[in-house]
Coordinates of C-alpha atoms and ligand atoms in Angstrom, one line a residue:
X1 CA 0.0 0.0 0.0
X2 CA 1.3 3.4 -1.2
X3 CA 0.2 6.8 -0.2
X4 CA 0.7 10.4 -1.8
X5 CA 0.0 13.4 -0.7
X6 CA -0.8 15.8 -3.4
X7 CA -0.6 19.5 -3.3
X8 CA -2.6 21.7 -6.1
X9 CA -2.4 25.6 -6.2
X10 CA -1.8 26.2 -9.4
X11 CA -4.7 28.4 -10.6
X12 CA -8.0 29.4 -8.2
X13 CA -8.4 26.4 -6.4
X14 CA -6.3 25.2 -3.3
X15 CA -6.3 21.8 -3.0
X16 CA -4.7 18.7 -1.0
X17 CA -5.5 15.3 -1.0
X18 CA -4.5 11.5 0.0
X19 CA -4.4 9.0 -2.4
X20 CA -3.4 5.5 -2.0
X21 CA -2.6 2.5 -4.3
X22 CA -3.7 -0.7 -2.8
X23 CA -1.6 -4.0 -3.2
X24 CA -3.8 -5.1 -6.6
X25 CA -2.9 -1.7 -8.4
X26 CA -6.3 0.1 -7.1
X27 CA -6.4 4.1 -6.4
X28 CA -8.0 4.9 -3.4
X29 CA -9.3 8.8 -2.3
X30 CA -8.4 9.0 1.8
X31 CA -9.1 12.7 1.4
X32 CA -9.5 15.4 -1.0
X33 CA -10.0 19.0 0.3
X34 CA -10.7 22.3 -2.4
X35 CA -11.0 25.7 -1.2
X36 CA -12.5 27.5 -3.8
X37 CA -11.3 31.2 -4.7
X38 CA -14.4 31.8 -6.8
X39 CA -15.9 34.5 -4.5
X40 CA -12.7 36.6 -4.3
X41 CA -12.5 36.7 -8.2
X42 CA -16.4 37.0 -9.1
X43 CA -16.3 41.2 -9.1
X44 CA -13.6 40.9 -11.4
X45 CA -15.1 38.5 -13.8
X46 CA -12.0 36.2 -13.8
X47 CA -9.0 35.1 -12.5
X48 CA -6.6 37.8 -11.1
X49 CA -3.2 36.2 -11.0
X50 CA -2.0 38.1 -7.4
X51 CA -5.6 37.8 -5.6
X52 CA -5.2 34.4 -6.3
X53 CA -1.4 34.0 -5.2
X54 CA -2.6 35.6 -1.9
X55 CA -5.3 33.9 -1.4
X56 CA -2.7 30.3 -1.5
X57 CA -0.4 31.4 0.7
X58 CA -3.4 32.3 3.2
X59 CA -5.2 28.9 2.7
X60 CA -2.7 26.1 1.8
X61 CA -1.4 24.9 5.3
X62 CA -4.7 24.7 6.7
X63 CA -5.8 22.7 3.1
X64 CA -2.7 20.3 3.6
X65 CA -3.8 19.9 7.5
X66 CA -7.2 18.9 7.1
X67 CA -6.5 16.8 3.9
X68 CA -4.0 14.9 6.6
X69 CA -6.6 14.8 9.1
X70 CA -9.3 13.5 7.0
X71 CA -7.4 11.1 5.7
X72 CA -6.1 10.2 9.1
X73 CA -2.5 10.0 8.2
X74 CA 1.0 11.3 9.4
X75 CA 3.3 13.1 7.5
X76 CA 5.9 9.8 8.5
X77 CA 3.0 7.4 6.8
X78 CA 3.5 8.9 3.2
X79 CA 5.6 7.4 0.5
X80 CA 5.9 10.7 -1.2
X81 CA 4.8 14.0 -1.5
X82 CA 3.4 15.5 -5.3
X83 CA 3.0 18.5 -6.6
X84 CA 1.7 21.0 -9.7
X85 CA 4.8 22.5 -11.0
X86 CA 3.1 23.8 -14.1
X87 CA 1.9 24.7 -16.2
X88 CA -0.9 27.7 -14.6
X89 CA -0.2 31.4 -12.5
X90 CA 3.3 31.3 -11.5
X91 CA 2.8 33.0 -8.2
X92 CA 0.4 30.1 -7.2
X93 CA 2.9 27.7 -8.3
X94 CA 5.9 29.2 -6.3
X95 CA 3.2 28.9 -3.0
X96 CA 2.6 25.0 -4.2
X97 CA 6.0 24.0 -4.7
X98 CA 7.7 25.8 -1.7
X99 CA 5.7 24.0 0.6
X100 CA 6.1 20.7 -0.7
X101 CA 10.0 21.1 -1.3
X102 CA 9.4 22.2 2.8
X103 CA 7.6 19.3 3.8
X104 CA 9.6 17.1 1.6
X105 CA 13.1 18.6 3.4
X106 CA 11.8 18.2 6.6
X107 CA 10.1 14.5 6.6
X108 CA 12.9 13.0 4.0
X109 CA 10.0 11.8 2.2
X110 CA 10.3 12.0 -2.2
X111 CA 9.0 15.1 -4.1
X112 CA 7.5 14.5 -7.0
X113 CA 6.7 17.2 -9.5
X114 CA 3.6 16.9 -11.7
X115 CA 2.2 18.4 -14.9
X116 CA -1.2 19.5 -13.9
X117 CA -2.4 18.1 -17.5
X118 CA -1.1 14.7 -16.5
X119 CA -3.3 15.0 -13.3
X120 CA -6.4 15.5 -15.5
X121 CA -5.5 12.8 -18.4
X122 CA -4.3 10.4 -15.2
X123 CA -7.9 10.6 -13.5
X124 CA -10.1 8.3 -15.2
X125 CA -7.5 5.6 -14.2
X126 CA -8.4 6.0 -11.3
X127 CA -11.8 6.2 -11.4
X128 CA -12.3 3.8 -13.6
X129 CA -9.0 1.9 -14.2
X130 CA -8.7 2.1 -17.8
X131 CA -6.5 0.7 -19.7
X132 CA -4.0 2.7 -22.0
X133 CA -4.3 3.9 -24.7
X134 CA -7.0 6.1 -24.9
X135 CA -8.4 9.5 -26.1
X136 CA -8.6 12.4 -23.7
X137 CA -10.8 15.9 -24.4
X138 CA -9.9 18.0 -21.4
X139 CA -11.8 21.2 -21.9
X140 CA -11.2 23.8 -19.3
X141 CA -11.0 27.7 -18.6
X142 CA -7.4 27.1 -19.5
X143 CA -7.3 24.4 -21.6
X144 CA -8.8 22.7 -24.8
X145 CA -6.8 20.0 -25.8
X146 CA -7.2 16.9 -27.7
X147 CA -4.6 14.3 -26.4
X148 CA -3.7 10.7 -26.8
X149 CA -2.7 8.9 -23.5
X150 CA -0.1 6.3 -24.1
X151 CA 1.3 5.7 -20.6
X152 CA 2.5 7.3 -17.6
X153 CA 4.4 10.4 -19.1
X154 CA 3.7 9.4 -22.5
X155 CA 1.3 12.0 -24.1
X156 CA 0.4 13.1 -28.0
X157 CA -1.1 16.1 -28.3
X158 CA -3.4 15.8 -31.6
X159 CA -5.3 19.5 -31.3
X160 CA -5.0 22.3 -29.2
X161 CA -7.1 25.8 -29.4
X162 CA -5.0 28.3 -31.4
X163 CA -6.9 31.2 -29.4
X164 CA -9.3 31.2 -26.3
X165 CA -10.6 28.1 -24.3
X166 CA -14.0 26.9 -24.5
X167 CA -14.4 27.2 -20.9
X168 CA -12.8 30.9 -21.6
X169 CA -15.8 31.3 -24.3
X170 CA -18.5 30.4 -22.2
X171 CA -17.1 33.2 -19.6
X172 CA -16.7 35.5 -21.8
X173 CA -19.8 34.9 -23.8
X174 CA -21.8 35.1 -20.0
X175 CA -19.7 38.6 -19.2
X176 CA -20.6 40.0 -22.4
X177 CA -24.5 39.2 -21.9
X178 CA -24.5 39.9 -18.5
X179 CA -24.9 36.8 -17.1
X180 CA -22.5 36.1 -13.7
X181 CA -19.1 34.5 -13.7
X182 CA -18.2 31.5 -13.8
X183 CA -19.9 31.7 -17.2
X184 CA -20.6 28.2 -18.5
X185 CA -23.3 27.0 -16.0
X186 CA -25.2 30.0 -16.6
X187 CA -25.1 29.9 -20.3
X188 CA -26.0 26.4 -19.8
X189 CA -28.9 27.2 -17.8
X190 CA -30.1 30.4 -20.4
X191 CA -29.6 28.3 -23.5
X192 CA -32.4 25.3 -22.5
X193 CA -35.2 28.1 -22.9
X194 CA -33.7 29.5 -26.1
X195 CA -33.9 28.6 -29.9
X196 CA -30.2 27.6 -31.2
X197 CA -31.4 28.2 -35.1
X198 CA -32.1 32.1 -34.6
X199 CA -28.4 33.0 -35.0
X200 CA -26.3 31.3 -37.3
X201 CA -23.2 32.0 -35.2
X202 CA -19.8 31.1 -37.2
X203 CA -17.1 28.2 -36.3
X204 CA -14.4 28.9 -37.3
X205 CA -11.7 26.1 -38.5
X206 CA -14.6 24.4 -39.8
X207 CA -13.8 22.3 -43.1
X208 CA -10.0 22.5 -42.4
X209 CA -8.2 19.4 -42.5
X210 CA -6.6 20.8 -39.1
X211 CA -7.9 19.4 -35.6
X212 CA -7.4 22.4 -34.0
X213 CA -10.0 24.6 -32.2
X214 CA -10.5 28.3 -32.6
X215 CA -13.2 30.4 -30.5
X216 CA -12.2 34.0 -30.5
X217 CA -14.0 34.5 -33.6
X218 CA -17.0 33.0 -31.9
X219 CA -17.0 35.2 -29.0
X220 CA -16.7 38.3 -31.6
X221 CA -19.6 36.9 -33.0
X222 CA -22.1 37.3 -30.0
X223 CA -20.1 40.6 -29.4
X224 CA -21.4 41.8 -32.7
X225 CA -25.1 40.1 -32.3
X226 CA -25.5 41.6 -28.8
X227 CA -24.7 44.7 -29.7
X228 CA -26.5 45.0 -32.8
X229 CA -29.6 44.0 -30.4
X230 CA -29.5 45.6 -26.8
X231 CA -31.2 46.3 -25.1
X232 CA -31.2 42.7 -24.7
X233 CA -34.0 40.9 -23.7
X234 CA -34.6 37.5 -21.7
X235 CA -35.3 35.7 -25.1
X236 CA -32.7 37.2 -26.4
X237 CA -30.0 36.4 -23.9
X238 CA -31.3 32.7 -24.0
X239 CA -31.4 32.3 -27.7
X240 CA -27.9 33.9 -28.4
X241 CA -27.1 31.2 -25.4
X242 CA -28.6 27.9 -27.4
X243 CA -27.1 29.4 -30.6
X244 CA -23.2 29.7 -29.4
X245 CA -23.8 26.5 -27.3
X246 CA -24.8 25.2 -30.6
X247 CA -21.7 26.4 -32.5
X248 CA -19.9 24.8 -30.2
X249 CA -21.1 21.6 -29.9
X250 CA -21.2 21.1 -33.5
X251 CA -17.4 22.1 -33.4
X252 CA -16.9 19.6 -30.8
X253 CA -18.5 16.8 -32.7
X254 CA -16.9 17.4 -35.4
X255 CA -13.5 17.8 -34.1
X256 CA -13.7 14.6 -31.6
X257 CA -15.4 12.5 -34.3
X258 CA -12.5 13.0 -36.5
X259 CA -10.2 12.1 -33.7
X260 CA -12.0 9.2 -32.9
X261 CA -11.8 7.6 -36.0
X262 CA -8.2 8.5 -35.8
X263 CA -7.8 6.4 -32.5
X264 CA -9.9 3.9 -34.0
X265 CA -8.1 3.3 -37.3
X266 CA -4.5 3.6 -35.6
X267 CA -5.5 1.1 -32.7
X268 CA -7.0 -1.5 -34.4
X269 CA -7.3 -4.0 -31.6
X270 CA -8.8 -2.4 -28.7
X271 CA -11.7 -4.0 -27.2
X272 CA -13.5 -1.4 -25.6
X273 CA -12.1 1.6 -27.3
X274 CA -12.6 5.2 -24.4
X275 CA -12.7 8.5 -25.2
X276 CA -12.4 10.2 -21.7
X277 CA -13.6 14.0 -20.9
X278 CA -12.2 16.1 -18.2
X279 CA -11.9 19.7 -17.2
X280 CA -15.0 22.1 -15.7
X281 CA -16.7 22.5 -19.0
X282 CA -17.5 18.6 -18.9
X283 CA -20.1 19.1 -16.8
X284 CA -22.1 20.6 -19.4
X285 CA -25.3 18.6 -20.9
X286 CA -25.1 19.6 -24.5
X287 CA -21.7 18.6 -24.6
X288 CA -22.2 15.4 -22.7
X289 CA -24.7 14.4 -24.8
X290 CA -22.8 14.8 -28.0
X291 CA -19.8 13.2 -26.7
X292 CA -21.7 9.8 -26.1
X293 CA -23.5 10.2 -29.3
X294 CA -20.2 10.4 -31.0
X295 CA -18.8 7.7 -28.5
X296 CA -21.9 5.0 -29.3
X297 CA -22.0 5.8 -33.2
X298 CA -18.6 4.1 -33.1
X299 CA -18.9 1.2 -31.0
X300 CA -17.0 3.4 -28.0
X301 CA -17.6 4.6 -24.8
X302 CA -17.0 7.4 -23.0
X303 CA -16.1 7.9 -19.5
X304 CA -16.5 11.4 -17.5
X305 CA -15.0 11.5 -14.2
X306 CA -17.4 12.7 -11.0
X307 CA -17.2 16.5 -11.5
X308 CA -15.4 17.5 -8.6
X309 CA -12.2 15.3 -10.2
X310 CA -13.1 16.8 -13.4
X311 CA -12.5 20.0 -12.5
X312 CA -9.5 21.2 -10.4
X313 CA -8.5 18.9 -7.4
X314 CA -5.4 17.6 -5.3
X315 CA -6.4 14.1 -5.8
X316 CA -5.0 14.4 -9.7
X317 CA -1.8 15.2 -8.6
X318 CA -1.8 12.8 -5.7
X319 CA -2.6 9.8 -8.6
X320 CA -0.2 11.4 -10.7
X321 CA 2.3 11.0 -8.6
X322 CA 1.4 7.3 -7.4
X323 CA 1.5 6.6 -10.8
X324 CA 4.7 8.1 -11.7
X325 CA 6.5 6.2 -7.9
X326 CA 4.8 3.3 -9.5
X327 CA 6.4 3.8 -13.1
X328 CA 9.8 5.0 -11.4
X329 CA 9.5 8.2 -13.2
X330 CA 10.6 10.3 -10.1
X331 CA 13.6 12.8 -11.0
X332 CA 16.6 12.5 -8.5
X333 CA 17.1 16.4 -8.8
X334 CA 13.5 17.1 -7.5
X335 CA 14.7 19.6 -5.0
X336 CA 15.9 21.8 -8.2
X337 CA 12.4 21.7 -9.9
X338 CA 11.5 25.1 -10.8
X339 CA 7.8 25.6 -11.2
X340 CA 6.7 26.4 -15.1
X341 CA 3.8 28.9 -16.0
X342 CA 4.2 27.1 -19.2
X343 CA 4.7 23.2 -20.1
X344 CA 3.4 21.3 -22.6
X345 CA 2.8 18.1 -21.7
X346 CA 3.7 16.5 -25.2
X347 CA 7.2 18.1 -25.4
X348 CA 7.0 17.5 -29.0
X349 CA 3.8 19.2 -30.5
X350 CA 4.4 22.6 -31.8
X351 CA 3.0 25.4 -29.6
X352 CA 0.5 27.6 -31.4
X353 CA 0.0 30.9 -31.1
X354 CA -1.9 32.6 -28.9
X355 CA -2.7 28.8 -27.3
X356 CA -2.6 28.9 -23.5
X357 CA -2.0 32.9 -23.6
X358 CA -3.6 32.9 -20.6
X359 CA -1.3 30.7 -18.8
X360 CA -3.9 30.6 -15.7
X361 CA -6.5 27.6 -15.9
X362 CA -6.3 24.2 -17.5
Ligands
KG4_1 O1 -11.6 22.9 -14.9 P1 -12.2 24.1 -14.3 O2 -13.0 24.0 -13.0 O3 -11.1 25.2 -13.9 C1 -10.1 25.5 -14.7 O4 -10.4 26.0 -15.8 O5 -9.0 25.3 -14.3 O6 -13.1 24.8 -15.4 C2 -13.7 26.0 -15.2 C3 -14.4 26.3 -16.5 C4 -15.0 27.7 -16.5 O7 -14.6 28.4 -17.7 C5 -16.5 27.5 -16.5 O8 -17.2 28.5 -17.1 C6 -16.6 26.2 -17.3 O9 -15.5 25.4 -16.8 N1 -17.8 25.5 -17.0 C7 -18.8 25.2 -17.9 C8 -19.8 24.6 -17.2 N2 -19.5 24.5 -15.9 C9 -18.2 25.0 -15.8 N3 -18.8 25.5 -19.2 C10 -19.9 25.1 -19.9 N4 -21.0 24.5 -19.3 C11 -21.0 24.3 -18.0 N5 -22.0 23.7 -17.4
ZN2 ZN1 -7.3 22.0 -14.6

């Protein structure tokens, strides 16, 4: 029996938990504690980088406490000690890895640095124990990534958003109509009552050969169709709603269906062949919907983690870590990691521009 404790500060959420790997190769949560930022950053309609760095520094030992409490487990009982080095808001970063390096110099116990992206493509193994290889969505306020998991630390990125992230969209698609942040649920919420056909909203990258996601454009769109229209009325917010939620869902579908028959055709043999969603924007419907409708067409399934490890969480970078002890993928220099506001977890896809500007969520 193993056990991690895993530290997460690396955009608006401070998080611990304690995951442990049982003696047949089975995760197990013993804790998993997330103090949410949200209220400090709703006036602002997003994520300010030094509110948030504050706000970690103020929170984290009393996070790490009660995760250890929870979990009933001594600092002496771990194996090792993992945490987000990257990529998200350096400042938060700096508060994360300090105190593990700390903890980690004081109990002798290993550090292990993880890629926040690992911790979200690592999750449904835990939840579910998959198998690799599989395809991974993660769509978050930071992040909007296509990726083929391989193994532990081996990761092909096959699209990436040249622009804004969908979860990004949705926010600024709410700010723009009014609607309060976070964005997505209530665009959610506006676009049920609202007719998706009355705006033929654009999506752009369509038709190109490319995998790639683009949304800026879209979010100029509604810019242009709200203006043209305000005052704005309740039918209006909610039809503009069902119309960009539409975009975008078509966009997805179109995007994921071409990289599932990618996966498909490239992995022949696979029994149960999984695409797997993560990130906060999962837990929209719409999308849900047209995920498994994709999924089913083609004889796969899809898996969606329990929200709260979809979106930001400790007990990611706890697994991540178990996973890399298990894999012995822990760096001997750990002590020297230096946390990264940027890092790509497939070293080897080109970075696009503008991708990621943002730097802050995944
Ligand atoms: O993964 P997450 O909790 O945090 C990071 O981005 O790190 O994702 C938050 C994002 C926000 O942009 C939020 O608006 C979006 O997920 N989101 C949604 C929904 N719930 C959350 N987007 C669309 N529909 C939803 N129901
Ligand atoms: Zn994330």
């Amino acid at each position: 029996m193993r056990k991690v404790l895993g530290i997460e500060t690396s955009c608006d959420e401070t998080a611990a938990a304690i995951v442990c790997l049982d003696d047949l190769g089975a995760g197990h949560i013993l804790s998993n504690v997330v103090a949410s930022q949200i209220e400090d950053h709703a006036a602002y309609g997003g994520v300010v980088p030094e509110i948030a760095a504050r706000a970690h520094v103020e929170l984290l030992d009393g996070v790490i406490n009660r995760a250890m409490d929870d979990a009933g487990a001594e600092l002496a009982q771990l194996d090792a000690i993992a945490v987000t080095a990257g990529p998200g808001l350096i400042g938060g970063l700096i508060v994360g890895t300090m105190t593990a390096k700390a903890m980690a110099a004081a109990s002798g116990k290993s550090l292990i640095p993880v890629n926040h992206l690992e911790g979200h493509a690592l999750t449904a193994r835990l939840t579910d124990g998959l198998a690799f290889p599989y395809l991974l969505l993660l769509v978050s306020g930071g992040h909007t990534q296509i990726l083929l998991v391989e193994g532990v630390g081996r990761y092909r990125r096959w699209a990436t958003t040249i622009d804004d992230a969908l979860g990004e969209a949705f926010d600024k698609t709410a700010k723009l109509l009014g609607l309060p942040y976070p964005g997505g649920p209530n665009v959610e919420r506006a676009a049920r009552t609202g007719d998706p056909s009355r705006f033929a909203l654009p999506r752009p990258l369509a038709g190109s050969q490319r995998l790639d996601f683009s949304f800026s454009g879209l979010k100029t769109a509604v810019r242009q169709v709200a203006t043209s229209l305000a005052p704005l009325s309740d039918a209006d917010v909610a039809d503009i709603c069902a119309s960009f939620q539409s975009a975008v869902t078509r966009t997805l579908s179109e995007r994921v269906g071409r990289s599932l028959d990618r996966f498909l055709s490239e992995h022949p043999g696979i029994a149960l062949p999984t695409l797997v969603v993560a990130g906060g924007v999962a837990a929209n419907q719409a999308i849900r919907s047209t995920l498994d409708g994709l999924c089913r067409e083609r004889g796969a399934r899809l898996v969606a983690p329990p929200l709260e490890l979809c979106t930001d969480n400790a007990a990611m970078i706890a697994w991540a870590g178990l996973e890399r002890l298990n894999a012995g993928l822990v760096p001997a220099e750990a002590f020297a990691l230096a946390p990264r506001a940027r890092w790509p977890l497939d070293e080897t896809a080109a970075a696009r521009v503008g991708s990621g500007k943002r730097g802050a969520k995944a």
